């Protein structure tokens, strides 16, 4: 089992910045990748950014150049630095971890943290 706890969400004005954090605990060994996904009201959850165990990153087109995903292996924590925020970024952001169990990959999710971008 992997437990994920997000923090850092809140209310920010357009053009502002936030940094989301996701701390992993439990069976943290063999985590292949971690990432951030967003879910707006009435919409499907969608990828924001991912980072793999070797440091490779992937971003949704809508956030390229504005968001940066990073990790601190010593703290078992992944971050999402969100700059130049837009109203369209408003959503609940969920942390995800992909854990390799030897035969298949397990997906774990955090509880979500609300990000609201508004004047």
Backbone as CSV, one residue per row, in Angstrom:
resi,resn,N_x,N_y,N_z,CA_x,CA_y,CA_z,C_x,C_y,C_z
1,UNK,0.821,-1.189,0.000,0.000,0.000,0.000,0.864,1.252,0.000
2,UNK,0.413,2.225,-0.748,1.053,3.526,-0.800,0.020,4.563,-0.409
3,UNK,0.392,5.431,0.497,-0.469,6.532,0.903,0.099,7.835,0.363
4,UNK,-0.773,8.674,-0.167,-0.378,9.940,-0.756,-1.164,11.063,-0.096
5,UNK,-0.465,12.087,0.333,-1.094,13.230,0.979,-0.670,14.492,0.256
6,UNK,-1.651,15.200,-0.307,-1.391,16.440,-1.026,-1.577,17.643,-0.120
7,UNK,-0.896,18.708,-0.468,-1.071,19.977,0.207,-0.646,21.089,-0.740
8,UNK,-0.999,22.315,-0.384,-0.548,23.467,-1.135,-1.590,24.149,-1.988
9,UNK,-2.771,23.575,-2.092,-3.815,24.214,-2.867,-4.352,25.448,-2.173
10,UNK,-5.153,26.198,-2.906,-5.737,27.395,-2.342,-6.285,28.302,-3.405
11,UNK,-6.564,29.527,-3.005,-7.107,30.556,-3.886,-5.991,31.505,-4.293
12,UNK,-5.882,31.751,-5.580,-4.847,32.634,-6.099,-5.413,33.439,-7.262
13,UNK,-4.901,34.640,-7.457,-5.338,35.473,-8.568,-4.701,35.023,-9.878
14,UNK,-5.349,35.306,-10.997,-4.724,34.988,-12.283,-3.325,35.590,-12.385
15,UNK,-2.404,34.802,-12.913,-1.016,35.214,-13.002,-0.187,34.845,-11.795
16,UNK,-0.830,34.390,-10.747,-0.129,34.019,-9.533,0.459,32.631,-9.600
17,UNK,1.016,32.203,-8.466,1.707,30.926,-8.394,1.286,30.146,-7.161
18,UNK,1.363,28.842,-7.278,1.183,27.924,-6.174,2.170,26.787,-6.335
19,UNK,2.519,26.161,-5.227,3.310,24.951,-5.278,2.580,23.851,-4.519
20,UNK,2.222,22.803,-5.225,1.577,21.654,-4.626,2.623,20.636,-4.205
21,UNK,2.365,19.971,-3.096,3.250,18.933,-2.597,2.471,17.645,-2.410
22,UNK,3.137,16.539,-2.636,2.547,15.226,-2.428,3.578,14.339,-1.768
23,UNK,3.300,13.941,-0.542,4.202,13.091,0.214,3.713,11.647,0.171
24,UNK,4.598,10.750,-0.203,4.282,9.328,-0.278,4.804,8.607,0.949
25,UNK,4.023,7.662,1.428,4.434,6.843,2.549,3.908,5.429,2.351
26,UNK,4.336,4.531,3.220,3.943,3.146,3.100,4.960,2.367,2.295
27,UNK,4.471,1.588,1.355,5.340,0.770,0.512,5.856,1.609,-0.649
28,UNK,6.818,2.473,-0.340,7.275,3.448,-1.327,8.311,2.887,-2.291
29,UNK,8.858,1.741,-1.972,9.821,1.138,-2.890,9.118,0.701,-4.165
30,UNK,9.841,0.759,-5.246,9.359,0.368,-6.566,8.259,1.281,-7.104
31,UNK,8.208,2.509,-6.638,7.320,3.475,-7.274,7.943,3.857,-8.605
32,UNK,7.241,3.544,-9.671,7.762,3.788,-11.007,7.624,5.251,-11.409
33,UNK,6.491,5.832,-11.068,6.233,7.199,-11.467,5.267,7.844,-10.491
34,UNK,5.317,9.157,-10.435,4.332,9.931,-9.710,3.882,11.069,-10.604
35,UNK,2.708,11.565,-10.322,2.213,12.627,-11.162,1.061,13.371,-10.544
36,UNK,0.604,14.362,-11.288,-0.515,15.192,-10.898,-1.583,15.140,-11.978
37,UNK,-2.821,15.021,-11.532,-3.975,15.021,-12.408,-4.977,16.025,-11.880
38,UNK,-5.777,16.571,-12.768,-6.798,17.507,-12.348,-8.172,17.009,-12.747
39,UNK,-9.150,17.451,-11.988,-10.531,17.130,-12.302,-11.390,18.361,-12.028
40,UNK,-11.926,18.917,-13.094,-12.840,20.040,-12.987,-14.258,19.518,-12.812
41,UNK,-15.153,20.338,-12.268,-16.534,19.883,-12.061,-17.170,19.360,-13.342
42,UNK,-17.748,18.181,-13.257,-18.417,17.585,-14.396,-17.508,17.055,-15.481
43,UNK,-16.206,17.019,-15.220,-15.250,16.585,-16.235,-14.483,15.357,-15.765
44,UNK,-13.883,14.675,-16.722,-13.045,13.527,-16.427,-11.699,13.980,-15.874
45,UNK,-11.126,13.161,-15.020,-9.795,13.437,-14.512,-8.785,13.348,-15.657
46,UNK,-7.866,14.289,-15.711,-6.911,14.322,-16.797,-5.510,14.636,-16.300
47,UNK,-4.545,14.197,-17.071,-3.144,14.337,-16.710,-2.695,15.788,-16.742
48,UNK,-1.917,16.167,-15.743,-1.226,17.449,-15.736,0.264,17.235,-16.009
49,UNK,0.899,16.411,-15.197,2.328,16.161,-15.343,2.693,14.879,-14.628
50,UNK,3.713,14.201,-15.122,4.230,13.005,-14.478,5.747,13.061,-14.446
51,UNK,6.310,12.326,-13.510,7.758,12.171,-13.432,8.052,10.730,-13.066
52,UNK,8.959,10.103,-13.793,9.289,8.709,-13.579,10.480,8.576,-12.644
53,UNK,10.788,7.334,-12.309,11.878,7.068,-11.378,13.232,7.502,-11.914
54,UNK,13.372,7.572,-13.227,14.635,8.016,-13.817,14.657,9.513,-14.114
55,UNK,13.601,10.214,-13.714,13.561,11.650,-13.870,12.898,12.161,-15.120
56,UNK,12.410,11.287,-15.961,11.727,11.723,-17.170,10.399,12.379,-16.818
57,UNK,10.079,13.454,-17.502,8.854,14.192,-17.228,7.960,14.239,-18.447
58,UNK,6.685,14.414,-18.180,5.688,14.546,-19.224,4.662,15.560,-18.758
59,UNK,4.240,16.448,-19.673,3.310,17.507,-19.331,2.170,17.560,-20.324
60,UNK,1.012,17.925,-19.816,-0.079,18.267,-20.706,0.288,19.525,-21.483
61,UNK,-0.175,19.600,-22.726,0.154,20.750,-23.554,-0.275,22.068,-22.912
62,UNK,-1.376,22.046,-22.200,-1.925,23.263,-21.637,-1.076,23.868,-20.529
63,UNK,-0.159,23.090,-19.960,0.639,23.594,-18.843,2.110,23.712,-19.169
64,UNK,2.525,23.293,-20.342,3.930,23.382,-20.717,4.407,24.829,-20.676
65,UNK,5.547,25.024,-20.058,6.091,26.357,-19.915,5.596,27.107,-18.709
66,UNK,4.571,26.593,-18.043,4.021,27.242,-16.860,4.195,26.406,-15.595
67,UNK,4.037,25.098,-15.717,4.121,24.200,-14.566,5.405,23.387,-14.645
68,UNK,5.940,23.047,-13.491,7.118,22.208,-13.411,6.917,21.147,-12.342
69,UNK,7.102,19.895,-12.715,7.030,18.807,-11.753,8.447,18.443,-11.330
70,UNK,8.616,18.154,-10.063,9.919,17.781,-9.542,9.729,16.816,-8.383
71,UNK,10.817,16.242,-7.936,10.736,15.300,-6.823,11.918,15.467,-5.900
72,UNK,11.706,15.097,-4.659,12.744,15.057,-3.649,12.751,13.628,-3.121
73,UNK,13.693,12.842,-3.585,13.718,11.430,-3.215,13.934,11.216,-1.718
74,UNK,14.713,12.077,-1.101,14.977,11.939,0.321,13.711,12.119,1.143
75,UNK,12.794,12.951,0.660,11.550,13.205,1.366,10.380,12.406,0.805
76,UNK,10.628,11.616,-0.225,9.567,10.855,-0.888,8.406,11.764,-1.281
77,UNK,8.743,12.888,-1.848,7.764,13.917,-2.142,7.905,14.393,-3.578
78,UNK,6.773,14.621,-4.214,6.743,15.200,-5.544,6.056,16.552,-5.453
79,UNK,6.503,17.488,-6.270,5.988,18.847,-6.251,5.462,19.232,-7.621
80,UNK,4.541,20.160,-7.614,4.093,20.788,-8.842,4.143,22.292,-8.642
81,UNK,5.121,22.923,-9.270,5.223,24.372,-9.243,4.343,24.927,-10.346
82,UNK,3.370,25.730,-9.968,2.371,26.244,-10.890,2.539,27.754,-10.990
83,UNK,2.978,28.221,-12.146,3.169,29.645,-12.386,2.215,30.128,-13.462
84,UNK,2.050,31.437,-13.533,1.184,32.056,-14.536,-0.182,31.391,-14.573
85,UNK,-0.763,31.230,-13.416,-2.022,30.507,-13.313,-3.157,31.238,-14.011
86,UNK,-4.028,30.451,-14.608,-5.194,30.952,-15.321,-6.458,30.437,-14.655
87,UNK,-7.561,31.116,-14.917,-8.836,30.668,-14.375,-9.154,29.246,-14.822
88,UNK,-8.727,28.890,-16.022,-8.976,27.564,-16.553,-8.232,26.468,-15.803
89,UNK,-7.256,26.835,-14.983,-6.540,25.856,-14.177,-7.319,25.441,-12.938
90,UNK,-8.416,26.109,-12.658,-9.213,25.811,-11.478,-9.727,24.379,-11.533
91,UNK,-9.423,23.617,-10.506,-9.811,22.215,-10.444,-9.330,21.632,-9.128
92,UNK,-9.738,20.403,-8.876,-9.140,19.621,-7.811,-7.952,18.881,-8.405
93,UNK,-6.816,18.994,-7.759,-5.600,18.357,-8.229,-5.306,17.138,-7.364
94,UNK,-5.088,16.013,-8.027,-4.858,14.747,-7.359,-3.447,14.247,-7.629
95,UNK,-2.803,13.782,-6.594,-1.506,13.140,-6.729,-1.698,11.669,-7.068
96,UNK,-0.853,11.168,-7.924,-0.908,9.779,-8.359,0.463,9.135,-8.225
97,UNK,0.463,7.874,-7.846,1.690,7.088,-7.827,1.441,5.763,-8.515
98,UNK,2.387,5.354,-9.326,2.342,4.067,-10.000,3.390,3.176,-9.358
99,UNK,2.929,2.089,-8.760,3.789,1.192,-8.006,3.869,-0.145,-8.719
100,UNK,5.086,-0.601,-8.960,5.285,-1.869,-9.646,5.352,-2.997,-8.631
101,UNK,4.410,-3.937,-8.725,4.337,-5.036,-7.794,5.016,-6.305,-8.253
102,UNK,5.690,-6.259,-9.391,6.381,-7.426,-9.920,5.684,-8.043,-11.116
103,UNK,4.361,-7.918,-11.164,3.574,-8.441,-12.270,2.779,-7.363,-12.976
104,UNK,2.352,-6.368,-12.234,1.544,-5.311,-12.801,1.768,-4.027,-12.011
105,UNK,1.236,-2.955,-12.544,1.367,-1.656,-11.908,0.088,-1.304,-11.160
106,UNK,0.251,-0.852,-9.932,-0.862,-0.395,-9.110,-0.897,1.124,-9.102
107,UNK,-2.092,1.661,-9.186,-2.284,3.102,-9.118,-2.829,3.507,-7.759
108,UNK,-2.223,4.519,-7.180,-2.669,5.067,-5.911,-2.951,6.543,-6.080
109,UNK,-3.925,7.029,-5.323,-4.377,8.408,-5.445,-4.439,9.086,-4.093
110,UNK,-4.099,10.357,-4.090,-4.291,11.176,-2.917,-5.723,11.652,-2.816
111,UNK,-5.994,12.426,-1.782,-7.364,12.878,-1.528,-7.767,14.075,-2.380
112,UNK,-6.815,14.727,-2.990,-7.080,15.896,-3.806,-6.924,17.187,-3.033
113,UNK,-6.501,18.218,-3.734,-6.395,19.543,-3.149,-6.966,20.555,-4.139
114,UNK,-7.800,21.449,-3.636,-8.501,22.402,-4.491,-7.595,23.558,-4.873
115,UNK,-7.554,23.843,-6.157,-6.879,25.030,-6.680,-7.933,25.903,-7.351
116,UNK,-8.055,27.130,-6.890,-9.010,28.068,-7.465,-8.268,29.313,-7.911
117,UNK,-8.398,29.646,-9.181,-7.760,30.824,-9.756,-8.870,31.802,-10.120
118,UNK,-8.923,32.908,-9.417,-10.015,33.852,-9.602,-9.611,35.234,-9.128
119,UNK,-10.174,36.246,-9.789,-9.982,37.622,-9.357,-10.924,37.984,-8.228
